[in-house]
mmCIF file of C-alpha atoms and ligand atoms in Angstrom:
data_model
loop_
_atom_site.group_PDB
_atom_site.id
_atom_site.type_symbol
_atom_site.label_atom_id
_atom_site.label_comp_id
_atom_site.label_asym_id
_atom_site.label_seq_id
_atom_site.Cartn_x
_atom_site.Cartn_y
_atom_site.Cartn_z
ATOM 1 C CA MET A 1 -25.674 -6.890 0.852
ATOM 2 C CA ASN A 2 -23.349 -7.924 4.186
ATOM 3 C CA LEU A 3 -19.864 -6.987 3.651
ATOM 4 C CA ASN A 4 -17.828 -9.159 6.071
ATOM 5 C CA ILE A 5 -14.907 -6.934 6.890
ATOM 6 C CA THR A 6 -11.962 -7.487 9.415
ATOM 7 C CA CYS A 7 -10.501 -4.587 10.838
ATOM 8 C CA ILE A 8 -7.105 -4.005 12.102
ATOM 9 C CA PRO A 9 -6.715 -0.856 13.839
ATOM 10 C CA GLY A 10 -3.476 -1.492 14.917
ATOM 11 C CA ASP A 11 -0.745 0.904 16.551
ATOM 12 C CA GLY A 12 -0.192 4.508 16.619
ATOM 13 C CA ILE A 13 -2.778 6.659 14.811
ATOM 14 C CA GLY A 14 -4.142 3.063 13.250
ATOM 15 C CA PRO A 15 -7.001 3.160 15.676
ATOM 16 C CA GLU A 16 -7.965 6.743 15.021
ATOM 17 C CA ILE A 17 -8.147 6.463 11.147
ATOM 18 C CA VAL A 18 -9.770 3.270 10.982
ATOM 19 C CA ALA A 19 -12.625 4.802 13.113
ATOM 20 C CA GLU A 20 -13.056 7.398 10.383
ATOM 21 C CA ALA A 21 -13.064 4.968 7.698
ATOM 22 C CA LYS A 22 -15.677 2.985 9.354
ATOM 23 C CA LYS A 23 -17.649 6.213 9.770
ATOM 24 C CA VAL A 24 -17.580 6.902 6.092
ATOM 25 C CA LEU A 25 -18.287 3.046 5.203
ATOM 26 C CA ASN A 26 -21.530 3.138 7.358
ATOM 27 C CA ARG A 27 -22.596 6.216 5.659
ATOM 28 C CA ALA A 28 -21.868 5.055 2.284
ATOM 29 C CA GLY A 29 -23.625 1.691 2.983
ATOM 30 C CA GLU A 30 -26.831 3.587 4.155
ATOM 31 C CA LYS A 31 -26.737 5.574 0.756
ATOM 32 C CA TYR A 32 -25.989 2.672 -1.433
ATOM 33 C CA GLY A 33 -27.730 -0.097 0.138
ATOM 34 C CA PHE A 34 -24.852 -2.491 1.974
ATOM 35 C CA TYR A 35 -23.998 -3.202 5.520
ATOM 36 C CA PRO A 36 -20.426 -3.114 6.592
ATOM 37 C CA ASP A 37 -20.075 -5.786 9.232
ATOM 38 C CA PHE A 38 -16.983 -5.112 11.040
ATOM 39 C CA THR A 39 -14.899 -7.424 13.273
ATOM 40 C CA ASP A 40 -11.760 -6.221 14.771
ATOM 41 C CA ILE A 41 -8.463 -8.217 15.325
ATOM 42 C CA LEU A 42 -5.306 -7.277 16.876
ATOM 43 C CA MET A 43 -2.013 -7.185 14.897
ATOM 44 C CA GLY A 44 1.360 -5.641 15.740
ATOM 45 C CA GLY A 45 2.067 -3.941 19.292
ATOM 46 C CA ALA A 46 -1.548 -4.082 20.157
ATOM 47 C CA SER A 47 -1.383 -7.912 19.882
ATOM 48 C CA ILE A 48 2.119 -8.160 21.497
ATOM 49 C CA ASP A 49 0.798 -6.152 24.388
ATOM 50 C CA VAL A 50 -2.260 -8.681 24.945
ATOM 51 C CA HIS A 51 -0.948 -11.959 23.442
ATOM 52 C CA GLY A 52 2.963 -11.585 23.685
ATOM 53 C CA VAL A 53 2.980 -12.177 19.779
ATOM 54 C CA PRO A 54 2.270 -9.941 16.794
ATOM 55 C CA LEU A 55 -0.332 -11.914 15.282
ATOM 56 C CA THR A 56 -2.138 -15.085 16.679
ATOM 57 C CA GLU A 57 -3.435 -17.957 14.526
ATOM 58 C CA GLU A 58 -6.948 -17.141 15.868
ATOM 59 C CA ALA A 59 -6.799 -13.713 14.281
ATOM 60 C CA VAL A 60 -5.537 -14.765 11.069
ATOM 61 C CA ALA A 61 -8.493 -17.519 10.975
ATOM 62 C CA VAL A 62 -10.680 -14.202 11.386
ATOM 63 C CA ALA A 63 -9.162 -12.434 8.440
ATOM 64 C CA LYS A 64 -9.252 -15.532 6.256
ATOM 65 C CA ALA A 65 -13.006 -16.127 6.981
ATOM 66 C CA ALA A 66 -13.607 -12.231 5.892
ATOM 67 C CA ASP A 67 -14.422 -10.833 2.448
ATOM 68 C CA ALA A 68 -11.608 -8.033 3.038
ATOM 69 C CA VAL A 69 -9.380 -6.508 5.519
ATOM 70 C CA LEU A 70 -8.853 -2.982 6.291
ATOM 71 C CA MET A 71 -5.902 -2.019 8.351
ATOM 72 C CA GLY A 72 -4.644 1.149 9.851
ATOM 73 C CA SER A 73 -1.009 0.758 10.697
ATOM 74 C CA ILE A 74 1.377 -0.969 12.896
ATOM 75 C CA GLY A 75 4.464 -0.311 14.738
ATOM 76 C CA GLY A 76 6.101 2.102 17.078
ATOM 77 C CA ASP A 77 9.071 4.190 17.602
ATOM 78 C CA THR A 78 11.872 1.704 16.870
ATOM 79 C CA THR A 79 14.273 3.302 19.200
ATOM 80 C CA THR A 80 12.161 3.734 22.298
ATOM 81 C CA SER A 81 9.362 1.132 22.079
ATOM 82 C CA PRO A 82 9.712 -2.016 24.261
ATOM 83 C CA TRP A 83 8.344 -3.939 21.250
ATOM 84 C CA TYR A 84 11.679 -3.570 19.604
ATOM 85 C CA LYS A 85 13.490 -5.332 22.267
ATOM 86 C CA LEU A 86 11.820 -8.425 21.269
ATOM 87 C CA PRO A 87 13.511 -10.856 18.941
ATOM 88 C CA PRO A 88 12.702 -9.851 15.315
ATOM 89 C CA GLN A 89 10.009 -12.469 14.764
ATOM 90 C CA ASN A 90 7.998 -11.265 17.730
ATOM 91 C CA ARG A 91 8.019 -7.436 16.543
ATOM 92 C CA PRO A 92 5.274 -5.617 15.385
ATOM 93 C CA GLU A 93 6.045 -5.907 11.487
ATOM 94 C CA ALA A 94 6.526 -9.485 11.808
ATOM 95 C CA GLY A 95 2.356 -9.729 12.078
ATOM 96 C CA LEU A 96 2.252 -7.722 9.087
ATOM 97 C CA LEU A 97 4.748 -9.878 7.138
ATOM 98 C CA LYS A 98 2.691 -13.056 8.505
ATOM 99 C CA ILE A 99 -0.560 -11.929 7.256
ATOM 100 C CA ARG A 100 0.547 -11.236 3.917
ATOM 101 C CA LYS A 101 1.966 -14.624 3.613
ATOM 102 C CA GLU A 102 -0.772 -16.577 5.106
ATOM 103 C CA LEU A 103 -3.470 -14.626 2.914
ATOM 104 C CA ASN A 104 -1.091 -15.133 -0.235
ATOM 105 C CA LEU A 105 -1.327 -11.286 -0.841
ATOM 106 C CA PHE A 106 1.307 -11.082 -3.541
ATOM 107 C CA ALA A 107 0.209 -8.059 -5.464
ATOM 108 C CA ASN A 108 0.718 -4.728 -3.790
ATOM 109 C CA LEU A 109 -0.831 -1.819 -5.449
ATOM 110 C CA ARG A 110 0.434 1.613 -4.261
ATOM 111 C CA PRO A 111 -0.996 4.643 -6.350
ATOM 112 C CA ALA A 112 1.121 7.753 -6.076
ATOM 113 C CA LEU A 113 -0.530 10.602 -7.543
ATOM 114 C CA LEU A 114 -0.442 14.365 -7.373
ATOM 115 C CA TYR A 115 -3.726 15.962 -6.031
ATOM 116 C CA LYS A 116 -4.351 19.146 -7.899
ATOM 117 C CA GLU A 117 -5.295 20.903 -4.749
ATOM 118 C CA LEU A 118 -2.286 20.014 -2.857
ATOM 119 C CA ALA A 119 0.012 20.682 -5.653
ATOM 120 C CA ALA A 120 1.810 23.097 -3.661
ATOM 121 C CA ALA A 121 2.805 20.452 -1.080
ATOM 122 C CA CYS A 122 4.814 18.709 -3.801
ATOM 123 C CA PRO A 123 8.585 19.128 -3.098
ATOM 124 C CA LEU A 124 9.738 18.927 -6.846
ATOM 125 C CA LYS A 125 10.504 21.979 -9.090
ATOM 126 C CA GLU A 126 7.396 23.741 -10.145
ATOM 127 C CA GLU A 127 8.072 22.865 -13.705
ATOM 128 C CA ILE A 128 8.169 19.305 -12.938
ATOM 129 C CA SER A 129 4.943 19.367 -10.646
ATOM 130 C CA ALA A 130 3.183 21.092 -13.238
ATOM 131 C CA ALA A 131 3.029 18.257 -15.563
ATOM 132 C CA GLY A 132 1.334 16.303 -12.803
ATOM 133 C CA PHE A 133 1.692 12.403 -12.321
ATOM 134 C CA ASP A 134 -0.427 9.285 -11.438
ATOM 135 C CA ILE A 135 1.654 6.424 -10.951
ATOM 136 C CA MET A 136 0.403 2.924 -9.765
ATOM 137 C CA ILE A 137 3.411 0.966 -8.306
ATOM 138 C CA MET A 138 2.889 -2.917 -8.503
ATOM 139 C CA ARG A 139 5.041 -4.341 -5.970
ATOM 140 C CA GLU A 140 5.552 -8.177 -5.478
ATOM 141 C CA LEU A 141 4.679 -8.863 -1.662
ATOM 142 C CA THR A 142 5.509 -12.241 -0.875
ATOM 143 C CA GLY A 143 8.708 -13.388 -2.322
ATOM 144 C CA GLY A 144 12.341 -12.214 -2.569
ATOM 145 C CA LEU A 145 14.537 -10.778 0.280
ATOM 146 C CA TYR A 146 11.554 -10.519 2.647
ATOM 147 C CA PHE A 147 11.034 -14.050 2.664
ATOM 148 C CA GLY A 148 14.168 -15.939 1.643
ATOM 149 C CA GLU A 149 16.299 -17.928 4.173
ATOM 150 C CA ARG A 150 18.296 -15.747 6.351
ATOM 151 C CA SER A 151 20.796 -16.477 9.076
ATOM 152 C CA THR A 152 23.343 -14.852 11.384
ATOM 153 C CA VAL A 153 26.291 -17.038 12.573
ATOM 154 C CA VAL A 154 29.931 -16.463 13.923
ATOM 155 C CA GLU A 155 32.651 -18.080 11.781
ATOM 156 C CA GLY A 156 36.082 -18.168 12.996
ATOM 157 C CA GLY A 157 35.102 -15.253 15.514
ATOM 158 C CA ILE A 158 33.826 -13.228 12.700
ATOM 159 C CA ARG A 159 30.101 -12.383 12.628
ATOM 160 C CA LYS A 160 28.245 -12.887 9.568
ATOM 161 C CA ALA A 161 24.602 -12.400 8.316
ATOM 162 C CA THR A 162 22.926 -13.572 5.176
ATOM 163 C CA ASP A 163 19.623 -12.914 3.453
ATOM 164 C CA THR A 164 18.740 -14.659 0.092
ATOM 165 C CA LEU A 165 16.799 -13.332 -2.833
ATOM 166 C CA THR A 166 15.006 -16.003 -4.806
ATOM 167 C CA TYR A 167 12.200 -15.570 -7.267
ATOM 168 C CA ASP A 168 10.595 -18.514 -9.161
ATOM 169 C CA GLU A 169 9.167 -17.920 -12.583
ATOM 170 C CA ASN A 170 5.416 -18.553 -11.367
ATOM 171 C CA GLU A 171 5.915 -15.878 -8.728
ATOM 172 C CA ILE A 172 7.038 -13.382 -11.251
ATOM 173 C CA ARG A 173 4.574 -14.310 -13.767
ATOM 174 C CA ARG A 174 1.368 -13.849 -11.652
ATOM 175 C CA ILE A 175 2.531 -10.089 -10.467
ATOM 176 C CA ALA A 176 3.342 -9.251 -14.004
ATOM 177 C CA ILE A 177 -0.150 -10.286 -15.129
ATOM 178 C CA LYS A 178 -1.551 -8.325 -12.690
ATOM 179 C CA GLY A 179 0.404 -5.273 -13.568
ATOM 180 C CA PHE A 180 -0.566 -5.693 -17.302
ATOM 181 C CA GLU A 181 -4.218 -6.142 -16.450
ATOM 182 C CA ILE A 182 -4.002 -2.839 -14.199
ATOM 183 C CA ALA A 183 -2.189 -0.946 -17.343
ATOM 184 C CA LEU A 184 -4.906 -2.048 -19.488
ATOM 185 C CA LYS A 185 -7.393 0.187 -17.553
ATOM 186 C CA ARG A 186 -4.718 3.227 -17.145
ATOM 187 C CA LYS A 187 -2.424 4.585 -19.572
ATOM 188 C CA ARG A 188 -1.127 1.235 -20.805
ATOM 189 C CA LYS A 189 2.280 1.586 -20.053
ATOM 190 C CA VAL A 190 4.429 -1.018 -17.844
ATOM 191 C CA THR A 191 7.627 0.245 -16.524
ATOM 192 C CA SER A 192 9.291 -3.099 -14.989
ATOM 193 C CA VAL A 193 12.148 -2.129 -12.635
ATOM 194 C CA ASP A 194 14.992 -4.533 -11.679
ATOM 195 C CA LYS A 195 18.784 -4.828 -11.401
ATOM 196 C CA ALA A 196 19.346 -7.043 -14.258
ATOM 197 C CA ASN A 197 22.950 -5.617 -14.756
ATOM 198 C CA VAL A 198 23.950 -7.454 -11.695
ATOM 199 C CA LEU A 199 21.116 -9.812 -10.075
ATOM 200 C CA ASP A 200 20.280 -13.335 -11.710
ATOM 201 C CA SER A 201 16.603 -12.907 -10.045
ATOM 202 C CA SER A 202 16.221 -9.684 -12.008
ATOM 203 C CA ARG A 203 17.478 -11.443 -15.228
ATOM 204 C CA LEU A 204 14.633 -14.086 -14.982
ATOM 205 C CA TRP A 205 12.352 -11.243 -13.663
ATOM 206 C CA ARG A 206 13.029 -9.437 -17.185
ATOM 207 C CA LYS A 207 12.682 -12.475 -19.290
ATOM 208 C CA VAL A 208 9.507 -13.584 -17.619
ATOM 209 C CA VAL A 209 7.980 -10.230 -17.924
ATOM 210 C CA GLU A 210 8.601 -10.071 -21.477
ATOM 211 C CA GLU A 211 6.887 -13.381 -22.086
ATOM 212 C CA VAL A 212 3.771 -11.902 -20.370
ATOM 213 C CA ALA A 213 4.117 -8.633 -22.311
ATOM 214 C CA GLU A 214 3.792 -10.951 -25.616
ATOM 215 C CA HIS A 215 0.031 -11.505 -24.792
ATOM 216 C CA TYR A 216 -0.603 -7.606 -24.142
ATOM 217 C CA PRO A 217 0.294 -6.154 -27.343
ATOM 218 C CA GLU A 218 -1.592 -3.109 -26.073
ATOM 219 C CA VAL A 219 0.395 -2.098 -23.250
ATOM 220 C CA THR A 220 4.069 -0.706 -23.996
ATOM 221 C CA LEU A 221 6.758 -2.414 -21.966
ATOM 222 C CA GLU A 222 9.935 -0.829 -21.032
ATOM 223 C CA HIS A 223 12.784 -2.046 -18.589
ATOM 224 C CA MET A 224 14.351 0.394 -16.424
ATOM 225 C CA LEU A 225 17.176 -0.387 -13.339
ATOM 226 C CA VAL A 226 16.225 0.272 -10.120
ATOM 227 C CA ASP A 227 18.867 3.224 -9.464
ATOM 228 C CA ASN A 228 17.840 4.881 -12.485
ATOM 229 C CA CYS A 229 14.164 4.703 -11.599
ATOM 230 C CA ALA A 230 14.826 6.102 -8.225
ATOM 231 C CA MET A 231 16.577 9.127 -10.015
ATOM 232 C CA GLN A 232 13.763 9.386 -12.545
ATOM 233 C CA LEU A 233 11.044 9.414 -10.158
ATOM 234 C CA VAL A 234 12.065 12.832 -9.001
ATOM 235 C CA LYS A 235 13.232 13.946 -12.421
ATOM 236 C CA ASN A 236 10.436 13.073 -14.538
ATOM 237 C CA PRO A 237 7.819 11.262 -12.349
ATOM 238 C CA ALA A 238 5.086 12.158 -15.462
ATOM 239 C CA GLN A 239 6.634 9.554 -17.595
ATOM 240 C CA PHE A 240 5.415 6.628 -15.476
ATOM 241 C CA ASP A 241 2.058 4.707 -15.532
ATOM 242 C CA VAL A 242 2.545 1.293 -13.850
ATOM 243 C CA ILE A 243 5.883 0.631 -12.348
ATOM 244 C CA LEU A 244 6.246 -3.247 -11.700
ATOM 245 C CA THR A 245 8.667 -4.263 -9.445
ATOM 246 C CA GLU A 246 10.121 -7.008 -6.779
ATOM 247 C CA ASN A 247 9.429 -6.850 -2.982
ATOM 248 C CA MET A 248 12.577 -4.819 -1.799
ATOM 249 C CA PHE A 249 12.735 -2.486 -4.617
ATOM 250 C CA GLY A 250 8.963 -1.666 -4.391
ATOM 251 C CA ASP A 251 9.501 -1.023 -0.849
ATOM 252 C CA ILE A 252 11.874 1.565 -1.344
ATOM 253 C CA LEU A 253 10.324 3.082 -4.610
ATOM 254 C CA SER A 254 6.844 3.490 -3.107
ATOM 255 C CA ASP A 255 8.334 5.471 -0.299
ATOM 256 C CA GLU A 256 9.987 7.737 -2.681
ATOM 257 C CA ALA A 257 7.084 7.945 -4.911
ATOM 258 C CA SER A 258 4.502 8.657 -2.259
ATOM 259 C CA MET A 259 6.877 11.289 -0.717
ATOM 260 C CA VAL A 260 7.298 13.096 -4.029
ATOM 261 C CA THR A 261 3.316 13.829 -3.956
ATOM 262 C CA GLY A 262 3.981 15.855 -0.923
ATOM 263 C CA SER A 263 0.809 14.289 0.777
ATOM 264 C CA ILE A 264 1.498 10.856 1.813
ATOM 265 C CA GLY A 265 -1.612 11.197 4.268
ATOM 266 C CA MET A 266 -3.657 10.883 1.061
ATOM 267 C CA LEU A 267 -2.183 7.257 -0.476
ATOM 268 C CA ALA A 268 -4.032 4.395 -0.216
ATOM 269 C CA SER A 269 -2.918 0.664 -1.049
ATOM 270 C CA ALA A 270 -4.367 -2.610 -1.766
ATOM 271 C CA SER A 271 -2.677 -6.044 -1.324
ATOM 272 C CA LEU A 272 -4.415 -8.666 -3.363
ATOM 273 C CA ASN A 273 -4.203 -12.426 -3.850
ATOM 274 C CA ASP A 274 -5.608 -14.200 -7.148
ATOM 275 C CA THR A 275 -9.182 -14.177 -5.812
ATOM 276 C CA LYS A 276 -11.508 -11.035 -4.875
ATOM 277 C CA PHE A 277 -9.869 -10.893 -1.352
ATOM 278 C CA GLY A 278 -7.622 -8.053 -0.383
ATOM 279 C CA LEU A 279 -6.113 -6.272 2.501
ATOM 280 C CA TYR A 280 -6.311 -2.438 2.119
ATOM 281 C CA GLU A 281 -4.252 -0.056 4.331
ATOM 282 C CA PRO A 282 -2.813 3.594 3.950
ATOM 283 C CA SER A 283 0.580 3.989 2.523
ATOM 284 C CA HIS A 284 2.023 5.892 5.407
ATOM 285 C CA GLY A 285 2.966 4.369 8.823
ATOM 286 C CA SER A 286 1.857 4.452 12.600
ATOM 287 C CA ALA A 287 3.046 7.810 13.230
ATOM 288 C CA PRO A 288 3.432 7.389 17.071
ATOM 289 C CA ASP A 289 4.592 10.845 17.584
ATOM 290 C CA ILE A 290 0.904 12.000 16.791
ATOM 291 C CA ALA A 291 -1.008 9.271 18.219
ATOM 292 C CA GLY A 292 -4.065 9.455 20.432
ATOM 293 C CA LYS A 293 -4.318 13.374 19.365
ATOM 294 C CA ASN A 294 -6.894 13.267 16.951
ATOM 295 C CA ILE A 295 -4.876 15.276 14.369
ATOM 296 C CA ALA A 296 -3.857 12.436 12.217
ATOM 297 C CA ASN A 297 -5.146 12.526 8.365
ATOM 298 C CA PRO A 298 -7.948 9.642 7.777
ATOM 299 C CA ILE A 299 -7.987 10.337 4.038
ATOM 300 C CA ALA A 300 -5.451 7.482 3.129
ATOM 301 C CA THR A 301 -7.503 4.969 4.989
ATOM 302 C CA ILE A 302 -10.719 6.388 3.761
ATOM 303 C CA LEU A 303 -9.424 6.056 0.190
ATOM 304 C CA SER A 304 -8.098 2.478 0.900
ATOM 305 C CA ALA A 305 -11.727 1.804 2.086
ATOM 306 C CA ALA A 306 -13.007 3.178 -1.243
ATOM 307 C CA MET A 307 -10.198 0.727 -3.136
ATOM 308 C CA MET A 308 -11.642 -1.941 -1.101
ATOM 309 C CA LEU A 309 -15.133 -1.497 -2.121
ATOM 310 C CA ARG A 310 -13.954 -1.375 -5.949
ATOM 311 C CA PHE A 311 -11.780 -4.228 -5.949
ATOM 312 C CA SER A 312 -13.127 -6.901 -3.346
ATOM 313 C CA PHE A 313 -16.785 -5.923 -3.468
ATOM 314 C CA ASP A 314 -17.401 -4.385 -7.171
ATOM 315 C CA LEU A 315 -19.109 -1.427 -5.501
ATOM 316 C CA ASP A 316 -17.675 1.051 -7.806
ATOM 317 C CA GLU A 317 -20.501 3.682 -7.493
ATOM 318 C CA ALA A 318 -19.961 3.742 -3.742
ATOM 319 C CA ALA A 319 -16.289 3.924 -4.067
ATOM 320 C CA GLY A 320 -16.597 6.685 -6.852
ATOM 321 C CA ALA A 321 -18.762 8.665 -4.199
ATOM 322 C CA MET A 322 -16.186 8.259 -1.482
ATOM 323 C CA GLU A 323 -13.410 9.438 -3.681
ATOM 324 C CA ALA A 324 -15.560 12.354 -5.010
ATOM 325 C CA ALA A 325 -16.269 13.290 -1.328
ATOM 326 C CA VAL A 326 -12.919 13.403 -0.452
ATOM 327 C CA LYS A 327 -11.982 15.751 -3.547
ATOM 328 C CA GLN A 328 -14.948 17.949 -2.556
ATOM 329 C CA ILE A 329 -13.956 18.668 1.087
ATOM 330 C CA LEU A 330 -10.337 19.416 -0.184
ATOM 331 C CA ALA A 331 -11.874 21.655 -2.829
ATOM 332 C CA GLU A 332 -13.968 23.403 -0.013
ATOM 333 C CA GLY A 333 -10.552 24.111 1.965
ATOM 334 C CA TYR A 334 -10.588 21.301 4.792
ATOM 335 C CA ARG A 335 -7.203 20.375 5.761
ATOM 336 C CA THR A 336 -5.650 18.217 8.490
ATOM 337 C CA GLY A 337 -2.249 19.433 9.893
ATOM 338 C CA ASP A 338 -0.244 17.546 7.672
ATOM 339 C CA ILE A 339 -1.622 19.146 4.535
ATOM 340 C CA MET A 340 -2.376 22.417 5.951
ATOM 341 C CA SER A 341 -1.840 25.686 3.779
ATOM 342 C CA ASP A 342 -2.651 29.280 4.045
ATOM 343 C CA GLY A 343 -6.547 30.332 3.829
ATOM 344 C CA CYS A 344 -7.557 26.819 4.329
ATOM 345 C CA LYS A 345 -9.618 25.538 7.344
ATOM 346 C CA GLN A 346 -7.436 23.082 9.749
ATOM 347 C CA VAL A 347 -9.780 20.331 11.251
ATOM 348 C CA SER A 348 -9.096 17.266 13.226
ATOM 349 C CA CYS A 349 -9.135 13.600 12.124
ATOM 350 C CA SER A 350 -12.748 12.866 13.466
ATOM 351 C CA GLU A 351 -13.943 16.189 12.069
ATOM 352 C CA MET A 352 -12.480 15.206 8.527
ATOM 353 C CA GLY A 353 -13.939 11.975 8.826
ATOM 354 C CA SER A 354 -17.452 13.395 9.652
ATOM 355 C CA LEU A 355 -17.027 15.964 6.703
ATOM 356 C CA ILE A 356 -16.419 13.262 4.173
ATOM 357 C CA ALA A 357 -19.147 11.161 5.420
ATOM 358 C CA GLU A 358 -21.561 14.068 5.327
ATOM 359 C CA ARG A 359 -20.803 14.827 1.612
ATOM 360 C CA ILE A 360 -21.593 11.326 0.384
HETATM 361 C C1 IPM B 401 5.739 -1.380 3.960
HETATM 362 C C2 IPM B 401 6.613 -1.588 5.332
HETATM 363 C C3 IPM B 401 6.817 -2.676 5.502
HETATM 364 C C4 IPM B 401 7.355 -3.431 4.319
HETATM 365 C C5 IPM B 401 7.209 -2.963 6.903
HETATM 366 C C6 IPM B 401 6.670 -2.549 8.072
HETATM 367 C C7 IPM B 401 7.502 -4.516 7.440
HETATM 368 O O1 IPM B 401 7.887 -0.716 5.097
HETATM 369 O O2 IPM B 401 4.450 -1.851 4.095
HETATM 370 O O3 IPM B 401 6.059 -0.722 2.952
HETATM 371 O O4 IPM B 401 8.569 -3.431 4.387
HETATM 372 O O5 IPM B 401 7.077 -3.941 3.725
HETATM 373 MG MG1 MG B 402 7.809 0.350 3.377
#
């Protein structure tokens, strides 16, 4: 079986971590009888440097023709990189927003879980971290403030900027359905997060989520205001199973949730449309400060590749083997610098990739 995979190494540590994920996928393929056929495309700063734009139409066409996309990370230091002197629509992030929209990747799954082996890195009080947590953030990814009309004008000598937040019921319904479907495979609880005490878009969100919930009587639904959710994530993260929310709230809450795990270098993510197609990437960014030093943690990208095998290719056994290999090397005490602790063995990015590949 041939897997047609488009890779976006991107910027910063992206190329290093994607190389390790390819290594592990190749090994899993040997063992489980599939052949990953990788085609690289440029996106973000890497594309700006060559083509002057963060994503070309040709690159989009390559991604569209693939079965799945595996991405590293894009972007650079926003204060020093020349990419950020360009107009906003030509900066690295615009490439990411464009590919999300072009591929209709409306459902962004961001797991935030506390690894037993890394519990010491969790910044929460011990009585909170002891309970453990395993949260799936379902973030709407192609609507809301990110894609609404915006403008910057000068009116009567006063500068004025506007962004608009719009959702229609279809956009809300399709992400809600994904959220409830995922909850069925987990602890069967959905916390829908909004700002319904202020925003019309949130009031519609709440109504549509309730309508969808009627079709999932096995799943418990609760509503939570976004400010309260930000607080609850540090106070009692164990209460959450699936957090279902709109684009901007999900952007902010997923960073918070990943940080409280203490090991953001471990967290994968998937962005899906309504077919088997998906874009898979680590939850962390491009870490330009450590790029090219072979010290980044490739585990989040390797786990994203495992998610890809599971969601896009139904290769559950191979995905499970990749995840088990990650757990095994952690249990054996191997760590990259970001998750290093006393008594463990520190390894480089490429050594970590090789160790994981060898354990499959
Ligand atoms: C993310 C990132 C992006 C977002 C940026 C880079 C545009 O923060 O994937 O969470 O805001 O969606
Ligand atoms: Mg973000």
